Amino acid sequence: MGMIVVDTECVGEPPRMWEEREVDVTPFPGEVDAVVPGTDDGLELLVLISEWGWPSHLFRERKCDAIVRREVVRAWNILKRGIDNRRANGGTSPRRLYSLLGTPGTGKTAAVAPFFLHQLLHCSADTIGAVLYVVCDSGYVFFNLGSRAGTVKEFHYVCDALAVVNVLADEGVQGCAIYDRCEPESMTNLPIGTWEVIVFNAPDEKIFYKIEEQTVVNYILFNGYNRRELMALHAWDQHKRGSGFLPILCSSNWSVIESQAETVGPVPRYLRDKDSYNNECLSIHECIRCFPDDQRDFLINTLLYRVKWLPRVHVYYLLKIVRVKHGAGEHFVMGPCSSAVEIELRRVLLKDCYYLGRLMRRMVWCPETCVKLFEMFGVCILLHRDVSELIVRKLVPLPRACGCPRDDAARRGTRLSKFPEKYRVISCGVHDKPNATQMSVKTDVLYIPDLLSFPLFSAFYFTRGSSANSTAAGCKRKRGRNVKKSGPLVLVGVLATPRKVGGTPACAVVQFTEQMAECFDDWNVVRGGLRWVMVYFQHHSSAAMVSRQECLVTEGAMSEEDCENVRLLWDEAEQQQVQLDEEIIDVLLVHC
């Protein structure tokens, strides 16, 4: 898996942790699941191993590994800054109340709490003299000062543990409290104002308002796993299998884990066993099926990562809460928990003809979201006949490089007369899931993939073309019967793009043909005689294309045969371009 395991017996802080600049990264909306820049040199994971286990797992020895990600270290850095500021000011700075807020199942209890405890217990005794750790119905007081230094006392009633730490606080002992409990009743007895206090929030509305009642709250916004981190966790699982260690994930096969994560999200809690996974799948299915029709705006804002999380907003099973950039700062928003959920949300919106009209208006009039909406749903503009006819008239062939004798328009003579008025949403599936569409190629149907990351095109259709030696499809009456004379079959691919296309990777062409073979049962029959036309539908904010887009072939990325096939296809394909200008917008708004 590309992971090197380094075993160390060092005391205190590990010999190499991520620096603050490496972990203090806040993504933009839509880039939440991207891998952190500069981390392409192999998998990485910090694992804290306790011989006695951790309070979060009731000191069970077989649950002794705390998996620490960059996000965990980032959360610690925020707490550490508050502690350091207090110490630098001679203890006069106010003790802060923190709320760790993040999606359930992302490691707050299993990773953040143990790591915080480890780091706090390695602070100097005059900085942190004791640590309170409340989890479930138990309380633990770790002593770091005086004759009891290095000991821990367990309390079966949280109120008893709180009584002890409040006495310590009154005696002037500096400390920190970790409160990882869903019951808000005992929160009023926490040493708020005298100790640093961290409350874990699932998020839960009751906890949220109970915290707000106390004092000024400092929120630590916590993101979940990305794909690379989940792969590192799987690699650690593989390393530990057979050593009496209970695996964190349900399967030793990475492709199984990856496929399941595409459905329920990269959340270890839902990937640890078959029952957890199946229960979450059922919850997601029920939530999507029962989603009210009057909340379509909520769905599109979710796809855009623009639903700001508020305490009164219920976090559905199909959503996750993420930290994203917001102006000069950051805030929490909600987005789809997985690729499968993203697909289902998109299918719901694409099948709602009434809402598509509202979506078109929003695509034009909302400057903050119009570019991203255009990328997601811009091809739906073509479904309005008068708009598509106007777009056809504005299509401009993209010429080859200056001096090249092969000019597409002159050589081919292929001319698009209209876009289809009918459309069909096709299911592409994710990973190894069977495709649900499987159909025969039909002409004059705009096929819109439900997968936002569908390779090469945003949508496509088949039509009959004309050339110097053939006419457009038509019917003539001859000797009392109809004779149909057709031109060659043409595949027209449309890419709605908000920016200038810098070149198309050759692997995207191969991936497209593979997807087509999955979607159409007669693809291998018709593909040999196909002509290809590529239409670049550009947003008005991007610079207009003036020349053909190149196909970028990376050496060694595919076989020589595939490379040659892609080069030939790209060389034969025609390219045309059109921009969403004011005239098109005016005609479009009539339908909104």
GROMACS .gro file of C-alpha atoms in nm, residues 222-523:
model
  302
  222PHE     CA    1  -1.345   1.910   1.234
  223ASN     CA    2  -1.345   1.749   0.888
  224GLY     CA    3  -1.373   1.375   0.824
  225TYR     CA    4  -1.155   1.130   0.633
  226ASN     CA    5  -1.054   1.180   0.273
  227ARG     CA    6  -0.982   0.888   0.039
  228ARG     CA    7  -0.608   0.890   0.101
  229GLU     CA    8  -0.649   0.885   0.478
  230LEU     CA    9  -0.895   0.596   0.453
  231MET     CA   10  -0.641   0.408   0.241
  232ALA     CA   11  -0.375   0.468   0.508
  233LEU     CA   12  -0.613   0.335   0.773
  234HIS     CA   13  -0.669   0.025   0.559
  235ALA     CA   14  -0.292  -0.021   0.524
  236TRP     CA   15  -0.254  -0.006   0.903
  237ASP     CA   16  -0.532  -0.262   0.937
  238GLN     CA   17  -0.346  -0.492   0.700
  239HIS     CA   18  -0.025  -0.447   0.898
  240LYS     CA   19  -0.194  -0.543   1.224
  241ARG     CA   20  -0.404  -0.838   1.101
  242GLY     CA   21  -0.308  -1.169   1.259
  243SER     CA   22  -0.159  -1.007   1.570
  244GLY     CA   23  -0.470  -1.033   1.788
  245PHE     CA   24  -0.572  -0.681   1.690
  246LEU     CA   25  -0.939  -0.615   1.613
  247PRO     CA   26  -0.953  -0.467   1.259
  248ILE     CA   27  -1.107  -0.121   1.229
  249LEU     CA   28  -1.245  -0.188   0.881
  250CYS     CA   29  -1.462  -0.480   0.776
  251SER     CA   30  -1.260  -0.611   0.482
  252SER     CA   31  -0.899  -0.685   0.393
  253ASN     CA   32  -0.979  -0.599   0.030
  254TRP     CA   33  -0.925  -0.230  -0.049
  255SER     CA   34  -1.161  -0.239  -0.349
  256VAL     CA   35  -1.443  -0.352  -0.117
  257ILE     CA   36  -1.369  -0.071   0.130
  258GLU     CA   37  -1.348   0.186  -0.151
  259SER     CA   38  -1.676   0.068  -0.302
  260GLN     CA   39  -1.856   0.083   0.032
  261ALA     CA   40  -1.713   0.429   0.103
  262GLU     CA   41  -1.861   0.549  -0.226
  263THR     CA   42  -2.202   0.459  -0.085
  264VAL     CA   43  -2.190   0.560   0.283
  265GLY     CA   44  -1.889   0.792   0.280
  266PRO     CA   45  -1.534   0.744   0.413
  267VAL     CA   46  -1.656   0.700   0.771
  268PRO     CA   47  -1.486   0.413   0.962
  269ARG     CA   48  -1.789   0.374   1.190
  270TYR     CA   49  -2.000   0.257   0.895
  271LEU     CA   50  -1.723   0.046   0.740
  272ARG     CA   51  -1.623  -0.158   1.045
  273ASP     CA   52  -1.865  -0.448   0.987
  274LYS     CA   53  -2.138  -0.567   0.752
  275ASP     CA   54  -2.426  -0.475   0.983
  276SER     CA   55  -2.305  -0.116   1.030
  277TYR     CA   56  -2.268  -0.075   0.654
  278ASN     CA   57  -2.608  -0.227   0.570
  279ASN     CA   58  -2.788  -0.020   0.834
  280GLU     CA   59  -2.634   0.301   0.703
  281CYS     CA   60  -2.723   0.208   0.342
  282LEU     CA   61  -3.084   0.154   0.450
  283SER     CA   62  -3.093   0.487   0.634
  284ILE     CA   63  -2.957   0.673   0.330
  285HIS     CA   64  -3.206   0.503   0.097
  286GLU     CA   65  -3.501   0.584   0.324
  287CYS     CA   66  -3.390   0.944   0.363
  288ILE     CA   67  -3.362   1.005  -0.012
  289ARG     CA   68  -3.690   0.825  -0.085
  290CYS     CA   69  -3.879   1.030   0.174
  291PHE     CA   70  -3.718   1.365   0.101
  292PRO     CA   71  -3.994   1.629   0.074
  293ASP     CA   72  -4.061   1.784  -0.268
  294ASP     CA   73  -4.058   2.138  -0.131
  295GLN     CA   74  -3.691   2.119  -0.032
  296ARG     CA   75  -3.530   2.115  -0.376
  297ASP     CA   76  -3.332   2.432  -0.298
  298PHE     CA   77  -3.185   2.251   0.000
  299LEU     CA   78  -3.069   1.970  -0.231
  300ILE     CA   79  -2.896   2.197  -0.479
  301ASN     CA   80  -2.730   2.394  -0.199
  302THR     CA   81  -2.609   2.063  -0.060
  303LEU     CA   82  -2.450   1.973  -0.394
  304LEU     CA   83  -2.285   2.316  -0.393
  305TYR     CA   84  -2.169   2.280  -0.030
  306ARG     CA   85  -2.360   2.598   0.052
  307VAL     CA   86  -2.599   2.479   0.324
  308LYS     CA   87  -2.460   2.642   0.634
  309TRP     CA   88  -2.497   2.418   0.935
  310LEU     CA   89  -2.715   2.561   1.209
  311PRO     CA   90  -2.812   2.395   1.536
  312ARG     CA   91  -3.175   2.366   1.427
  313VAL     CA   92  -3.083   2.198   1.097
  314HIS     CA   93  -3.104   1.820   1.124
  315VAL     CA   94  -2.801   1.639   0.983
  316TYR     CA   95  -2.956   1.372   0.764
  317TYR     CA   96  -2.783   1.040   0.713
  318LEU     CA   97  -2.708   1.141   0.356
  319LEU     CA   98  -2.519   1.456   0.459
  320LYS     CA   99  -2.187   1.536   0.614
  321ILE     CA  100  -2.070   1.854   0.783
  322VAL     CA  101  -1.748   2.003   0.650
  323ARG     CA  102  -1.526   2.300   0.722
  324VAL     CA  103  -1.479   2.526   0.418
  325LYS     CA  104  -1.343   2.868   0.336
  326HIS     CA  105  -1.584   3.156   0.382
  327GLY     CA  106  -1.443   3.496   0.293
  328ALA     CA  107  -1.134   3.554   0.505
  329GLY     CA  108  -1.242   3.289   0.756
  330GLU     CA  109  -1.420   2.955   0.758
  331HIS     CA  110  -1.751   2.803   0.852
  332PHE     CA  111  -1.935   2.471   0.851
  333VAL     CA  112  -2.156   2.369   0.562
  334MET     CA  113  -2.332   2.048   0.467
  335GLY     CA  114  -2.257   1.841   0.158
  336PRO     CA  115  -2.330   1.491   0.023
  337CYS     CA  116  -2.176   1.220   0.241
  338SER     CA  117  -2.068   1.011  -0.060
  339SER     CA  118  -2.052   0.987  -0.439
  340ALA     CA  119  -2.359   0.763  -0.441
  341VAL     CA  120  -2.560   1.023  -0.249
  342GLU     CA  121  -2.435   1.297  -0.482
  343ILE     CA  122  -2.560   1.090  -0.777
  344GLU     CA  123  -2.903   1.037  -0.621
  345LEU     CA  124  -2.944   1.407  -0.538
  346ARG     CA  125  -2.853   1.497  -0.895
  347ARG     CA  126  -3.100   1.242  -1.035
  348VAL     CA  127  -3.380   1.387  -0.821
  349LEU     CA  128  -3.310   1.736  -0.955
  350LEU     CA  129  -3.270   1.630  -1.319
  351LYS     CA  130  -3.605   1.450  -1.317
  352ASP     CA  131  -3.794   1.747  -1.173
  353CYS     CA  132  -3.895   1.946  -1.484
  354TYR     CA  133  -4.057   2.221  -1.277
  355TYR     CA  134  -3.749   2.275  -1.066
  356LEU     CA  135  -3.515   2.272  -1.367
  357GLY     CA  136  -3.675   2.599  -1.476
  358ARG     CA  137  -3.601   2.757  -1.138
  359LEU     CA  138  -3.253   2.613  -1.160
  360MET     CA  139  -3.193   2.786  -1.493
  361ARG     CA  140  -3.291   3.122  -1.344
  362ARG     CA  141  -3.057   3.066  -1.052
  363MET     CA  142  -2.784   2.972  -1.298
  364VAL     CA  143  -2.815   3.317  -1.454
  365TRP     CA  144  -2.892   3.546  -1.160
  366CYS     CA  145  -2.686   3.410  -0.869
  367PRO     CA  146  -2.327   3.529  -0.924
  368GLU     CA  147  -2.191   3.328  -0.630
  369THR     CA  148  -2.316   2.995  -0.762
  370CYS     CA  149  -2.388   3.039  -1.134
  371VAL     CA  150  -2.049   2.912  -1.252
  372LYS     CA  151  -2.067   2.591  -1.051
  373LEU     CA  152  -2.433   2.541  -1.142
  374PHE     CA  153  -2.346   2.584  -1.509
  375GLU     CA  154  -2.088   2.309  -1.477
  376MET     CA  155  -2.340   2.079  -1.304
  377PHE     CA  156  -2.660   2.151  -1.500
  378GLY     CA  157  -2.565   2.376  -1.795
  379VAL     CA  158  -2.651   2.108  -2.052
  380CYS     CA  159  -3.016   2.128  -1.940
  381ILE     CA  160  -3.034   2.463  -2.123
  382LEU     CA  161  -3.032   2.262  -2.446
  383LEU     CA  162  -3.370   2.106  -2.363
  384HIS     CA  163  -3.556   2.426  -2.458
  385ARG     CA  164  -3.612   2.420  -2.833
  386ASP     CA  165  -3.579   2.792  -2.909
  387VAL     CA  166  -3.268   2.816  -2.690
  388SER     CA  167  -3.104   2.516  -2.853
  389GLU     CA  168  -3.183   2.649  -3.202
  390LEU     CA  169  -3.015   2.977  -3.111
  391ILE     CA  170  -2.713   2.791  -2.974
  392VAL     CA  171  -2.685   2.589  -3.296
  393ARG     CA  172  -2.676   2.911  -3.500
  394LYS     CA  173  -2.397   3.042  -3.280
  395LEU     CA  174  -2.177   2.731  -3.299
  396VAL     CA  175  -1.828   2.811  -3.425
  397PRO     CA  176  -1.593   2.540  -3.560
  398LEU     CA  177  -1.259   2.533  -3.383
  399PRO     CA  178  -0.983   2.535  -3.648
  400ARG     CA  179  -0.662   2.343  -3.634
  401ALA     CA  180  -0.328   2.512  -3.584
  402CYS     CA  181  -0.241   2.775  -3.842
  403GLY     CA  182  -0.109   2.623  -4.163
  404CYS     CA  183  -0.266   2.282  -4.107
  405PRO     CA  184  -0.437   2.171  -4.433
  406ARG     CA  185  -0.702   1.965  -4.253
  407ASP     CA  186  -0.994   2.190  -4.170
  408ASP     CA  187  -1.285   2.008  -4.005
  409ALA     CA  188  -1.578   2.206  -4.139
  410ALA     CA  189  -1.457   2.202  -4.499
  411ARG     CA  190  -1.343   1.840  -4.491
  412ARG     CA  191  -1.644   1.694  -4.314
  413GLY     CA  192  -1.934   1.912  -4.400
  414THR     CA  193  -2.108   1.785  -4.084
  415ARG     CA  194  -2.351   2.044  -3.955
  416LEU     CA  195  -2.561   2.025  -3.640
  417SER     CA  196  -2.917   2.135  -3.710
  418LYS     CA  197  -3.061   2.104  -3.358
  419PHE     CA  198  -3.016   1.947  -3.018
  420PRO     CA  199  -3.259   1.678  -2.895
  421GLU     CA  200  -3.569   1.788  -2.706
  422LYS     CA  201  -3.597   1.454  -2.529
  423TYR     CA  202  -3.351   1.356  -2.260
  424ARG     CA  203  -3.273   1.060  -2.042
  425VAL     CA  204  -3.074   1.044  -1.721
  426ILE     CA  205  -2.843   0.745  -1.739
  427SER     CA  206  -2.700   0.562  -1.441
  428CYS     CA  207  -2.325   0.518  -1.450
  429GLY     CA  208  -2.274   0.343  -1.118
  430VAL     CA  209  -1.969   0.376  -0.898
  431HIS     CA  210  -1.676   0.137  -0.880
  432ASP     CA  211  -1.780  -0.227  -0.911
  433LYS     CA  212  -2.156  -0.178  -0.875
  434PRO     CA  213  -2.351  -0.317  -1.173
  435ASN     CA  214  -2.481  -0.061  -1.415
  436ALA     CA  215  -2.853   0.003  -1.391
  437THR     CA  216  -2.912   0.151  -1.739
  438GLN     CA  217  -2.801  -0.096  -2.016
  439MET     CA  218  -2.987   0.005  -2.331
  440SER     CA  219  -2.950   0.028  -2.707
  441VAL     CA  220  -2.821   0.337  -2.885
  442LYS     CA  221  -3.103   0.568  -2.993
  443THR     CA  222  -3.075   0.884  -3.197
  444ASP     CA  223  -3.201   1.227  -3.094
  445VAL     CA  224  -3.204   1.160  -2.719
  446LEU     CA  225  -2.983   1.374  -2.497
  447TYR     CA  226  -2.819   1.137  -2.250
  448ILE     CA  227  -2.728   1.310  -1.923
  449PRO     CA  228  -2.506   1.104  -1.688
  450ASP     CA  229  -2.603   1.108  -1.323
  451LEU     CA  230  -2.234   1.109  -1.229
  452LEU     CA  231  -2.092   1.463  -1.201
  453SER     CA  232  -1.741   1.334  -1.267
  454PHE     CA  233  -1.846   1.149  -1.585
  455PRO     CA  234  -1.543   1.147  -1.817
  456LEU     CA  235  -1.507   1.372  -2.122
  457PHE     CA  236  -1.862   1.512  -2.160
  458SER     CA  237  -2.144   1.659  -1.951
  459ALA     CA  238  -2.399   1.502  -2.188
  460PHE     CA  239  -2.408   1.342  -2.532
  461TYR     CA  240  -2.644   1.224  -2.804
  462PHE     CA  241  -2.643   1.032  -3.130
  463THR     CA  242  -2.769   1.170  -3.461
  464ARG     CA  243  -2.740   1.111  -3.832
  465GLY     CA  244  -2.491   1.334  -4.008
  466SER     CA  245  -2.442   1.448  -4.365
  467SER     CA  246  -2.130   1.464  -4.579
  468ALA     CA  247  -2.033   1.528  -4.938
  469ASN     CA  248  -2.138   1.175  -5.026
  470SER     CA  249  -2.447   1.138  -4.807
  471THR     CA  250  -2.749   1.344  -4.716
  472ALA     CA  251  -2.911   1.404  -4.380
  473ALA     CA  252  -3.156   1.145  -4.260
  474GLY     CA  253  -3.486   1.179  -4.440
  475CYS     CA  254  -3.765   0.994  -4.612
  476LYS     CA  255  -3.862   1.001  -4.978
  477ARG     CA  256  -4.169   0.850  -5.137
  478LYS     CA  257  -4.068   0.623  -5.422
  479ARG     CA  258  -4.282   0.370  -5.609
  480GLY     CA  259  -4.553   0.383  -5.344
  481ARG     CA  260  -4.329   0.320  -5.042
  482ASN     CA  261  -4.100   0.515  -4.809
  483VAL     CA  262  -3.728   0.479  -4.857
  484LYS     CA  263  -3.507   0.603  -4.573
  485LYS     CA  264  -3.167   0.733  -4.669
  486SER     CA  265  -2.940   0.800  -4.373
  487GLY     CA  266  -2.601   0.953  -4.325
  488PRO     CA  267  -2.335   0.815  -4.092
  489LEU     CA  268  -2.403   0.789  -3.719
  490VAL     CA  269  -2.258   1.083  -3.529
  491LEU     CA  270  -2.185   1.103  -3.157
  492VAL     CA  271  -2.218   1.461  -3.034
  493GLY     CA  272  -2.061   1.520  -2.694
  494VAL     CA  273  -2.136   1.841  -2.503
  495LEU     CA  274  -1.908   1.973  -2.231
  496ALA     CA  275  -2.051   2.257  -2.021
  497THR     CA  276  -1.744   2.423  -1.881
  498PRO     CA  277  -1.709   2.741  -1.672
  499ARG     CA  278  -1.345   2.781  -1.764
  500LYS     CA  279  -1.110   2.745  -2.056
  501VAL     CA  280  -1.029   2.381  -2.121
  502GLY     CA  281  -0.654   2.336  -2.100
  503GLY     CA  282  -0.645   2.004  -2.283
  504THR     CA  283  -0.814   1.667  -2.244
  505PRO     CA  284  -0.624   1.374  -2.086
  506ALA     CA  285  -0.617   1.071  -2.314
  507CYS     CA  286  -0.723   0.851  -2.024
  508ALA     CA  287  -1.055   1.043  -2.012
  509VAL     CA  288  -1.129   0.926  -2.368
  510VAL     CA  289  -1.059   0.565  -2.271
  511GLN     CA  290  -1.274   0.598  -1.957
  512PHE     CA  291  -1.556   0.743  -2.168
  513THR     CA  292  -1.553   0.450  -2.410
  514GLU     CA  293  -1.550   0.208  -2.116
  515GLN     CA  294  -1.853   0.381  -1.962
  516MET     CA  295  -2.031   0.370  -2.298
  517ALA     CA  296  -1.974  -0.005  -2.320
  518GLU     CA  297  -2.135  -0.040  -1.977
  519CYS     CA  298  -2.433   0.181  -2.065
  520PHE     CA  299  -2.510   0.062  -2.420
  521ASP     CA  300  -2.531  -0.306  -2.510
  522ASP     CA  301  -2.462  -0.234  -2.880
  523TRP     CA  302  -2.178   0.014  -2.828
   0.00000   0.00000   0.00000
